[in-house]
Short mmCIF file of N, CA and C in Angstrom, two decimals:
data_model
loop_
_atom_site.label_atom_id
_atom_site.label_comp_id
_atom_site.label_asym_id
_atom_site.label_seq_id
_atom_site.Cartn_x
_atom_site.Cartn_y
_atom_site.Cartn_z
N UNK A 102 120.41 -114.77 67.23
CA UNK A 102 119.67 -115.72 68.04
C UNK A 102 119.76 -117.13 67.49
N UNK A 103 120.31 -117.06 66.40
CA UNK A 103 120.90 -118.77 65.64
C UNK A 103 121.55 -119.51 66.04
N UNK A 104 122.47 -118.08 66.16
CA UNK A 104 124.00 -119.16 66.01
C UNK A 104 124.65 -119.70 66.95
N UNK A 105 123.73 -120.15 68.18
CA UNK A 105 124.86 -120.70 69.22
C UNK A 105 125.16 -122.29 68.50
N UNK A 106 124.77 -123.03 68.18
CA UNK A 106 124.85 -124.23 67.13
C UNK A 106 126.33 -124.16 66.30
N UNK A 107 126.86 -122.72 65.58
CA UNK A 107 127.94 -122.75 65.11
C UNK A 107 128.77 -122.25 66.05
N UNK A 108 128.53 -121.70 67.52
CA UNK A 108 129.51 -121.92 68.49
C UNK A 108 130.52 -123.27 69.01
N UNK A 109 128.87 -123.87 68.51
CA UNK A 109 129.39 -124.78 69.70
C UNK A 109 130.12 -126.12 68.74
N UNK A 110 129.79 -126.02 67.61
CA UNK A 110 130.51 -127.29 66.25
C UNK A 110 131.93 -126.69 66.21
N UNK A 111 132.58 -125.92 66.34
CA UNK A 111 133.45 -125.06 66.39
C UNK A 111 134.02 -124.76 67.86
N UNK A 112 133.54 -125.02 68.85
CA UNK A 112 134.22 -124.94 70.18
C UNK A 112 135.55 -125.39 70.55
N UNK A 113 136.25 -125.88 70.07
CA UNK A 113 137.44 -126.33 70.21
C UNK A 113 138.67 -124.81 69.61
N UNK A 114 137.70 -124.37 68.50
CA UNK A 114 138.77 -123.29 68.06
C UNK A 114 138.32 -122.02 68.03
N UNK A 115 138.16 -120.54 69.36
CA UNK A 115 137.62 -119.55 69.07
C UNK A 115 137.99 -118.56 68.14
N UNK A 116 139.30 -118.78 67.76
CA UNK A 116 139.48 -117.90 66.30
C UNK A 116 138.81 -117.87 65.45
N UNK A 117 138.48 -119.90 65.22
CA UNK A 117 137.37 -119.97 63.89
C UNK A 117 136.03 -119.66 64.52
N UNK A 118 135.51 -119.51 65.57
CA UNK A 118 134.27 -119.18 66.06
C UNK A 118 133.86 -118.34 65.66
N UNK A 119 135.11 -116.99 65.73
CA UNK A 119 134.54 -115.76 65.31
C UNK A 119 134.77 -115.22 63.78
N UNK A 120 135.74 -116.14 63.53
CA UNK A 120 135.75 -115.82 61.93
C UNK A 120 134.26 -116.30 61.27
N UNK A 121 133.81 -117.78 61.63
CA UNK A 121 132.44 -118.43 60.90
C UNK A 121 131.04 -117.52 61.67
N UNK A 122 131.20 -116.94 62.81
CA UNK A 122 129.96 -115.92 63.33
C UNK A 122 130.49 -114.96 62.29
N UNK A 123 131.39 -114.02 62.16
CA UNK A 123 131.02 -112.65 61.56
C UNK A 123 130.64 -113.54 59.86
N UNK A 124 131.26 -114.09 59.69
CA UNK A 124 130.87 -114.66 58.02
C UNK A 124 129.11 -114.74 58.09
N UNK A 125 128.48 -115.70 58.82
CA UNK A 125 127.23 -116.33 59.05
C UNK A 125 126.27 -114.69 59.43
N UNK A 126 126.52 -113.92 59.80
CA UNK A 126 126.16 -112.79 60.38
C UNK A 126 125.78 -111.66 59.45
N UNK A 127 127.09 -111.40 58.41
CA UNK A 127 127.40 -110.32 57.84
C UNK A 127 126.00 -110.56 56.99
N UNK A 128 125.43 -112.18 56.11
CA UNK A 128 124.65 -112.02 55.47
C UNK A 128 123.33 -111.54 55.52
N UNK A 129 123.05 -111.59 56.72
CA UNK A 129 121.96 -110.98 57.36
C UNK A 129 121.81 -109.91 58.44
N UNK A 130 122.98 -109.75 58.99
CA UNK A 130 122.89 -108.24 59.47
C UNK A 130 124.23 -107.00 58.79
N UNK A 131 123.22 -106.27 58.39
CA UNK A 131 123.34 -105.05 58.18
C UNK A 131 124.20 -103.74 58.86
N UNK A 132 124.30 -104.09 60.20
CA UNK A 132 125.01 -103.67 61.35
C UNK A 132 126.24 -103.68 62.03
N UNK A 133 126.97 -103.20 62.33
CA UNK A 133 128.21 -103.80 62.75
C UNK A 133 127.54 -104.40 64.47
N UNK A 134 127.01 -103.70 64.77
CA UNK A 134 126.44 -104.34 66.23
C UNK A 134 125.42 -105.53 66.15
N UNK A 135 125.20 -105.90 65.19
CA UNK A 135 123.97 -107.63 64.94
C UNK A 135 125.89 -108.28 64.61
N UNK A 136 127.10 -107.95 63.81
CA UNK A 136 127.68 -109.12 63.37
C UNK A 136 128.27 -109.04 65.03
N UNK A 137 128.86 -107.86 66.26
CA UNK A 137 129.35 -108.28 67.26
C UNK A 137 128.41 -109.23 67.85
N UNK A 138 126.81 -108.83 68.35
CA UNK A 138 126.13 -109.54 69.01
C UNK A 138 126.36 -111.44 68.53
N UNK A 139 126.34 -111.12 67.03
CA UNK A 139 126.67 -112.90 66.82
C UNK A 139 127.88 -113.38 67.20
N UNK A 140 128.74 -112.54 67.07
CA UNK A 140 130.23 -113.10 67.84
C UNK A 140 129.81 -113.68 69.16
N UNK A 141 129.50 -112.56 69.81
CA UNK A 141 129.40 -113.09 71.64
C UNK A 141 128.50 -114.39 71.51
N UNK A 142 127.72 -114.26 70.88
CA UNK A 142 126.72 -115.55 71.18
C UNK A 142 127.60 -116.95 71.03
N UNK A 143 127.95 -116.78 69.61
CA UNK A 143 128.73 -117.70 69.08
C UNK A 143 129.90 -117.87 70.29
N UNK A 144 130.57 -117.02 70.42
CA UNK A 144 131.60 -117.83 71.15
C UNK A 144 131.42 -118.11 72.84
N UNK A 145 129.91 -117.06 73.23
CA UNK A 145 129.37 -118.02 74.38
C UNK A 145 128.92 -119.35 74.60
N UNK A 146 128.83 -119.85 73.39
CA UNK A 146 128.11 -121.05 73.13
C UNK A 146 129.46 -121.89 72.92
N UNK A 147 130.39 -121.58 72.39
CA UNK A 147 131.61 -121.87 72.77
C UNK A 147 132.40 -122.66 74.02
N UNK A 148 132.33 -121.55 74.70
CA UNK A 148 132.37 -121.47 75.89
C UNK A 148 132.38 -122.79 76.90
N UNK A 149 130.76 -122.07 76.47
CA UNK A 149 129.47 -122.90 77.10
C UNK A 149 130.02 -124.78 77.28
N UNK A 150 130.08 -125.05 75.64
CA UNK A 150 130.62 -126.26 75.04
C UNK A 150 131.82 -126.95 76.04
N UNK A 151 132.49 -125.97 76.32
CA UNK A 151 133.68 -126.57 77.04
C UNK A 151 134.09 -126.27 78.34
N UNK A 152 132.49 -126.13 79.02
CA UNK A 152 132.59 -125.89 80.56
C UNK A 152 133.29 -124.80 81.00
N UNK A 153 133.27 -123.48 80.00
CA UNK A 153 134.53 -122.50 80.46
C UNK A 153 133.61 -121.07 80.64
N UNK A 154 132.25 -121.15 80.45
CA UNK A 154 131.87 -119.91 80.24
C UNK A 154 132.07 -118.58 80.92
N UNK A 155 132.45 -117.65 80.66
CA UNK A 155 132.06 -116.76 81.86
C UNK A 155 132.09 -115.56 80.86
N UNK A 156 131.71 -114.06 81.24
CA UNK A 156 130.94 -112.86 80.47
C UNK A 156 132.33 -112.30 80.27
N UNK A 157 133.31 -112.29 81.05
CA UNK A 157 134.73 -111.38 80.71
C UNK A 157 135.51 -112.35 79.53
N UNK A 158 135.34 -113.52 79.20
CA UNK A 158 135.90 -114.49 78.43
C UNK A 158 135.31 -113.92 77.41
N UNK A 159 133.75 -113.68 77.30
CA UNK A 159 132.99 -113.34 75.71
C UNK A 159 133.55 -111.93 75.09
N UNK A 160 133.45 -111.17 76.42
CA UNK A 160 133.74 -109.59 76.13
C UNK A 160 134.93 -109.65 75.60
N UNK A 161 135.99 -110.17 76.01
CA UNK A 161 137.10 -110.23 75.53
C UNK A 161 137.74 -110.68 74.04
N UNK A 162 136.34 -111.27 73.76
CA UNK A 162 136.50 -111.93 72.07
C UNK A 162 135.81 -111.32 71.30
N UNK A 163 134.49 -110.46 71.49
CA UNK A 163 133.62 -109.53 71.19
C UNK A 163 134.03 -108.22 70.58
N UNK A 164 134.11 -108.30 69.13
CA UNK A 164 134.32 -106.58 68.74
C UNK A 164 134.27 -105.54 69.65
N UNK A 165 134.99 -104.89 69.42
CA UNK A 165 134.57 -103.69 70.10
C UNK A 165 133.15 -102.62 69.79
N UNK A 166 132.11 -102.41 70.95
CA UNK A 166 131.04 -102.37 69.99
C UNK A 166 129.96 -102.34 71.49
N UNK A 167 128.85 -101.61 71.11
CA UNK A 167 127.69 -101.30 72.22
C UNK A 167 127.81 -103.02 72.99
N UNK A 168 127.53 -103.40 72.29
CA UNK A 168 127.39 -105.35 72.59
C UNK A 168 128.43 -105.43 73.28
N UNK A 169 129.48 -105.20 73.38
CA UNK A 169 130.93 -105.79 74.25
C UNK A 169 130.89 -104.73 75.25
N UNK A 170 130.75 -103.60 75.52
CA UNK A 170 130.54 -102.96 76.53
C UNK A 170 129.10 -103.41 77.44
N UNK A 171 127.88 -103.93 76.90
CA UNK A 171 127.20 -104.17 77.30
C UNK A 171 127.50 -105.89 78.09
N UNK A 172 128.38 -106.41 77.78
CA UNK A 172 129.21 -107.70 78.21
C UNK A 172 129.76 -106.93 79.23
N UNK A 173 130.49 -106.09 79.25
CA UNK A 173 131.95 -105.84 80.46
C UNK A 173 130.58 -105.55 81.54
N UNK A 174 129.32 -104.67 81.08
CA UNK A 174 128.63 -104.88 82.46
C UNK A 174 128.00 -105.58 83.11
N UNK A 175 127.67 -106.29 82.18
CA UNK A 175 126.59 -107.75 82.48
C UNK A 175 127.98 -108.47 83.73
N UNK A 176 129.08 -108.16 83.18
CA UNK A 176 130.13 -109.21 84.06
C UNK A 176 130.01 -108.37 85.54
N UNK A 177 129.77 -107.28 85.46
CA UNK A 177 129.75 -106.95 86.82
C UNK A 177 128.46 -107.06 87.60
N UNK A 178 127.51 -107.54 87.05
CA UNK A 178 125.91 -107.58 87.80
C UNK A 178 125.63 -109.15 88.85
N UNK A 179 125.96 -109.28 89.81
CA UNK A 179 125.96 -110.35 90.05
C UNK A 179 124.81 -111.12 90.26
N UNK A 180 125.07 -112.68 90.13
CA UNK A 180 123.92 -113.74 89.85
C UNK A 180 123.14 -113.50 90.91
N UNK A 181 123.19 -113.28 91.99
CA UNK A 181 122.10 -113.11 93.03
C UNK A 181 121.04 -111.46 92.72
N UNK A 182 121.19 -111.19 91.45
CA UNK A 182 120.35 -110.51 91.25
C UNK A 182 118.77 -111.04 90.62
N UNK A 183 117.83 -110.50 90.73
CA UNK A 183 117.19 -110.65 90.71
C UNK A 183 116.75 -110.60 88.73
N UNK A 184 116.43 -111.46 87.76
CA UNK A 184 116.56 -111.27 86.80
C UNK A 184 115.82 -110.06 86.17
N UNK A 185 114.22 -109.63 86.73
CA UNK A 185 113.78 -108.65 85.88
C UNK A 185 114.80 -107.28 86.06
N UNK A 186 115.16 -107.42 87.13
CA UNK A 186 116.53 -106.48 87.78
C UNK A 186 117.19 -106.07 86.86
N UNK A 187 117.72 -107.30 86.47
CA UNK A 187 119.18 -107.34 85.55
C UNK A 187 118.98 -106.65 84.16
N UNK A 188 118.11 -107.45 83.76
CA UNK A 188 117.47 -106.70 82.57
C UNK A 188 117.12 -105.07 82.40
N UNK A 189 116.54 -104.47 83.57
CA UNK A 189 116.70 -103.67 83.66
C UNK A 189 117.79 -102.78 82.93
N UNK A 190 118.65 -103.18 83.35
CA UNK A 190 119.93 -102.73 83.71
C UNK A 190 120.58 -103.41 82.22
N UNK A 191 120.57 -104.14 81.99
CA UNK A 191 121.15 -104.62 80.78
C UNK A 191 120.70 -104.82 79.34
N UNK A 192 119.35 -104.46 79.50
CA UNK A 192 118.34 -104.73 78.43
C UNK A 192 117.46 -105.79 78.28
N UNK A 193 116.51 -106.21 77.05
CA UNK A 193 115.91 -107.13 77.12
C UNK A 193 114.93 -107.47 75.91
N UNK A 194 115.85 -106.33 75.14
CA UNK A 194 114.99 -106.36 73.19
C UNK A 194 113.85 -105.70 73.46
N UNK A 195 113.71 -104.74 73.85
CA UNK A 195 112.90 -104.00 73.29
C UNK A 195 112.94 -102.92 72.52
N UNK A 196 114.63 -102.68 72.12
CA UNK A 196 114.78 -101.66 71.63
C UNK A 196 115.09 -102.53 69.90
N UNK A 197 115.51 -103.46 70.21
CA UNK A 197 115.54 -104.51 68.89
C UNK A 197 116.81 -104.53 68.14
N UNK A 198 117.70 -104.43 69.28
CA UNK A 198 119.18 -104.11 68.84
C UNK A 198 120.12 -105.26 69.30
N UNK A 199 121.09 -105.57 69.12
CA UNK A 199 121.82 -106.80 69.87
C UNK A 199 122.32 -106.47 71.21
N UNK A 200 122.76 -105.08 71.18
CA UNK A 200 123.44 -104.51 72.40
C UNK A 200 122.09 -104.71 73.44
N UNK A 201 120.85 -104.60 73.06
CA UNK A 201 119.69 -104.69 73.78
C UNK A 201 119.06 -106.20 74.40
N UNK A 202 120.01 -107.14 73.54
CA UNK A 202 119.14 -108.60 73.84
C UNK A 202 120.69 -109.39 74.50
N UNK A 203 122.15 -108.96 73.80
CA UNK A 203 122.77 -109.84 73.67
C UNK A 203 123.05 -110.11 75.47
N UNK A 204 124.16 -108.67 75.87
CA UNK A 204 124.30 -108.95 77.08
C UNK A 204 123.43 -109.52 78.60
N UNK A 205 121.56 -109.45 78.48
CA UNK A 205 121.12 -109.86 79.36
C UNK A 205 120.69 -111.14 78.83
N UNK A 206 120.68 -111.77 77.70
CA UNK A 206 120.68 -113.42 77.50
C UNK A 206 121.99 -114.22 78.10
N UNK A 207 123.20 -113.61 77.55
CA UNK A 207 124.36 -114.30 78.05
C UNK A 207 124.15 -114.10 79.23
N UNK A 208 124.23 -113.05 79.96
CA UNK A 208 124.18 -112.92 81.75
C UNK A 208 123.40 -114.44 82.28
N UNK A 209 122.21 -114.43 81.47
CA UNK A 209 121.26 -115.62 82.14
C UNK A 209 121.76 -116.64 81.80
N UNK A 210 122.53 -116.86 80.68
CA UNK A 210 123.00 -118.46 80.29
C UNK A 210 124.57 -118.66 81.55
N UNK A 211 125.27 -117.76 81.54
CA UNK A 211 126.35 -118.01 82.68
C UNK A 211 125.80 -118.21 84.21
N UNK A 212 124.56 -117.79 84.41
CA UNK A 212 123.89 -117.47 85.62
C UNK A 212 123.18 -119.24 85.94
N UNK A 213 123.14 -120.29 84.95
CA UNK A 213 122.32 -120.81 84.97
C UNK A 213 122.54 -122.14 83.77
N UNK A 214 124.29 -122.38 83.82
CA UNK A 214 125.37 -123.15 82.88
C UNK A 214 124.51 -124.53 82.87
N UNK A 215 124.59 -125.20 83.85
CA UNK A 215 123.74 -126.50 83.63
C UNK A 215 122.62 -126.91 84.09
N UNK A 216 121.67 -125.49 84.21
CA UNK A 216 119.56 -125.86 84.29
C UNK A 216 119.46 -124.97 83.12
N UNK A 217 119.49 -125.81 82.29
CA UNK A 217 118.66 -125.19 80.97
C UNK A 217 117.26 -124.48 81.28
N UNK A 218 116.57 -125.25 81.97
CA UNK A 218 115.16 -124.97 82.39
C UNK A 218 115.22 -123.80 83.49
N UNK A 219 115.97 -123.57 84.49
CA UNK A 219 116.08 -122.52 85.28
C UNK A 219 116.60 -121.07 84.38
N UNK A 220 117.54 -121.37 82.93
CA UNK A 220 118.03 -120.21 82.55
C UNK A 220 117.05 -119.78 81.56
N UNK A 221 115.87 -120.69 81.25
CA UNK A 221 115.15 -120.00 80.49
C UNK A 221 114.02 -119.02 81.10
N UNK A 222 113.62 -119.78 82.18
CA UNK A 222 112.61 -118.72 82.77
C UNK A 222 113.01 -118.00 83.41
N UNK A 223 114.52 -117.72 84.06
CA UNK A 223 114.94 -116.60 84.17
C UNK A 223 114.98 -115.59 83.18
N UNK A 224 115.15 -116.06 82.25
CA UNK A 224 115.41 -114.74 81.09
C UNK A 224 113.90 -114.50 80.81
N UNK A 225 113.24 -115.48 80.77
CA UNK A 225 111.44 -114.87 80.66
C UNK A 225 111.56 -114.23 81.68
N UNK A 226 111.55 -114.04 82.55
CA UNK A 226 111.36 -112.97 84.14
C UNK A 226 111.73 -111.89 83.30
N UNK A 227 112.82 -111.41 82.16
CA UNK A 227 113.44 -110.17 82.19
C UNK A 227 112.29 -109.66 80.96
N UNK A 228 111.38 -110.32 80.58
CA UNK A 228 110.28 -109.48 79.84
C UNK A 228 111.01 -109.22 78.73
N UNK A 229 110.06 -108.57 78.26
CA UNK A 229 111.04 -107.70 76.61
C UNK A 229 111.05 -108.63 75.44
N UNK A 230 111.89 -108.93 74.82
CA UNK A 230 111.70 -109.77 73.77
C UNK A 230 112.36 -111.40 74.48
N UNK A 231 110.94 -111.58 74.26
CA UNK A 231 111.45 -112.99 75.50
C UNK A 231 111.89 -114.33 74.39
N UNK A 232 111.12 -113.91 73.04
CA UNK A 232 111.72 -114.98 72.15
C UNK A 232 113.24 -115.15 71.79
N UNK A 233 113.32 -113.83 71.82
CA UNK A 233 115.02 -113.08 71.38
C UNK A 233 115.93 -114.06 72.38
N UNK A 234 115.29 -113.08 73.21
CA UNK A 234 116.23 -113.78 74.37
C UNK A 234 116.58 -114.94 75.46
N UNK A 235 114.90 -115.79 74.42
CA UNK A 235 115.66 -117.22 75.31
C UNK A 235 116.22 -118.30 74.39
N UNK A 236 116.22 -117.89 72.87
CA UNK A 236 116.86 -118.41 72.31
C UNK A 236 117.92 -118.42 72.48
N UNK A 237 118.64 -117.20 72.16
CA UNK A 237 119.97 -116.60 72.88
C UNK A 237 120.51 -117.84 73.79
N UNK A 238 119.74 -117.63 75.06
CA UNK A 238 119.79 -118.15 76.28
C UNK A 238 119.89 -119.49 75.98
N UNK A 239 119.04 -120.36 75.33
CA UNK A 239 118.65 -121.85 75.41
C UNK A 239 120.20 -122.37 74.56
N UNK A 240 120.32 -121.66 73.39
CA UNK A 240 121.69 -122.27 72.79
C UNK A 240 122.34 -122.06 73.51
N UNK A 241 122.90 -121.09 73.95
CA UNK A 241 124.07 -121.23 74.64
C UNK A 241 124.25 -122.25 75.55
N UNK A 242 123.28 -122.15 76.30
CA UNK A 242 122.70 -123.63 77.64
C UNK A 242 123.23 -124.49 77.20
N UNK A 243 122.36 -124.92 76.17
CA UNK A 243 122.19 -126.78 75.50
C UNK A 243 123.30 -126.67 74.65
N UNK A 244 124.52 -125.96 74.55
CA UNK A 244 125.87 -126.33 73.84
C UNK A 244 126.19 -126.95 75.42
N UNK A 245 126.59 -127.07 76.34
CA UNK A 245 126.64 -127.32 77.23
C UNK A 245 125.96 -128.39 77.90
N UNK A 246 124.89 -128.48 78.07
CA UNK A 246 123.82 -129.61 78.51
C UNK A 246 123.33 -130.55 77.33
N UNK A 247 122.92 -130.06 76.26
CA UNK A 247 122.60 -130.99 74.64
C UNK A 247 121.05 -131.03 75.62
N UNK A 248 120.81 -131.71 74.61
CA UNK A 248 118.83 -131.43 74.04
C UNK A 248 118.34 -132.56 75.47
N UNK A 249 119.14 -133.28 75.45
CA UNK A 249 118.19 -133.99 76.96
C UNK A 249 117.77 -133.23 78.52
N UNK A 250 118.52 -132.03 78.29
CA UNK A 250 118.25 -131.21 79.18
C UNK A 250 116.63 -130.57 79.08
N UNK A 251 116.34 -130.60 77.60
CA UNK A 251 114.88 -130.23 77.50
C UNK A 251 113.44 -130.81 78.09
N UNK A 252 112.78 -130.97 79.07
CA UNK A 252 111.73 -131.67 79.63
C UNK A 252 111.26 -132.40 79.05
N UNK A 253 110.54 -133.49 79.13
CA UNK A 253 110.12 -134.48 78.06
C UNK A 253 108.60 -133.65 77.94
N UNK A 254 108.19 -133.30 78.54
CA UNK A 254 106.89 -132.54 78.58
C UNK A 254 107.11 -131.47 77.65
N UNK A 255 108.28 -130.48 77.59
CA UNK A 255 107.80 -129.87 76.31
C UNK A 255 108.42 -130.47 74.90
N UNK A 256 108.84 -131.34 74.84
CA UNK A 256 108.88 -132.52 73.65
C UNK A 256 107.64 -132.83 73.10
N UNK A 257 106.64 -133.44 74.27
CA UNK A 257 105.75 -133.71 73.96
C UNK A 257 104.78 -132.92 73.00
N UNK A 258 104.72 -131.10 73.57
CA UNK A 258 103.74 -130.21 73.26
C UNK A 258 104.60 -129.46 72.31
N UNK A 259 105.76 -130.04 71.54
CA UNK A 259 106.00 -129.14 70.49
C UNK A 259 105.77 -129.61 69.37
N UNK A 260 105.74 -128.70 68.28
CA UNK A 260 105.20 -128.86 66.90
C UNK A 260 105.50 -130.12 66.03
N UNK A 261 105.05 -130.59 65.27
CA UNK A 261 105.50 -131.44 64.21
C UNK A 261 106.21 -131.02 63.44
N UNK A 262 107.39 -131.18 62.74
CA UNK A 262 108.20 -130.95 61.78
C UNK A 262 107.52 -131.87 60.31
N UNK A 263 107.74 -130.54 59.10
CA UNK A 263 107.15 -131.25 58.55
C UNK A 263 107.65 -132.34 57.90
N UNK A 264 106.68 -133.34 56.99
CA UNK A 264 107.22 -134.96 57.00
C UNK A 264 107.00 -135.86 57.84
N UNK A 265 105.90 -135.56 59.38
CA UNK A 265 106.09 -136.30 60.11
C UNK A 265 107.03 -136.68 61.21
N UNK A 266 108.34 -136.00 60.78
CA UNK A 266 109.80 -136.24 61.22
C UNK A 266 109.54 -135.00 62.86
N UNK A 267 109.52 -136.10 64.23
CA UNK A 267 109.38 -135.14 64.97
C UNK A 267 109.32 -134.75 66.17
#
């Protein structure tokens, strides 16, 4: 849920995308399915970066792995679905797995490339781990849109960083 940030500094080259996701990954997940889920993210955010996104592009760069099969279906669910729908059908972290969060965050970030604000409360519609998955969701977005896409209203109502700096 980090790393769309090192997708997207790296968007120009998806080889190194997925070499610096499984590196960035391995230290903290334990799993071979948390280092695929960071691949897809990472190189959705990629993607994202260079106006190219789409779910058969991620799957295709995605280990082989619950997470990349859970991509090949997300590619077949189409956007006029209804999001708690999708989720359904694709997951939504409640099982607390990547294969569980990754493919119905990306679905919503391709579903929803330049309204940051439309792809997040879509993916809130899909319930479940809604933090998981609109982070997911929001990086991938804002590699694509960048931070002015964020409302000035929730600028306003977010936290102070500490230092003042904020």
């Amino acid at each position: 849920m980090r790393v769309a940030p090192l997708g997207a500094w790296f968007h120009t080259d998806l080889s190194r995308v997925v070499e610096q996701a499984t590196l960035s990954a391995e230290v903290t997940h334990a799993h071979p399915e948390g280092v695929a889920g960071a691949v897809a993210v990472a190189v959705a955010a990629a993607l994202s970066a260079g106006h190219e996104l789409t779910l058969d592009a991620v799957a295709s760069l995605t280990p082989r792995s619950a997470v990349q099969e859970g991509l090949v279906r997300a590619a077949e669910v189409p956007f006029s679905t209804e999001p708690w729908k999708a989720s359904d059908l694709l997951g939504h972290g409640q099982r607390i797995r990547a294969d569980d969060t990754v493919p119905f965050a990306l679905w919503t970030a391709a579903r929803h490339p330049d309204d940051l604000v439309s792809a997040l409360w879509s993916t809130a519609e899909g319930f479940g781990d809604v933090d998981t998955t609109c982070a997911i969701t929001g990086g991938v977005v804002a590699a694509r849109t960048g931070v002015e896409a964020v409302p000035e209203g929730w600028l306003r109502r977010r936290e102070a960083l500490p230092g003042g700096a904020g």
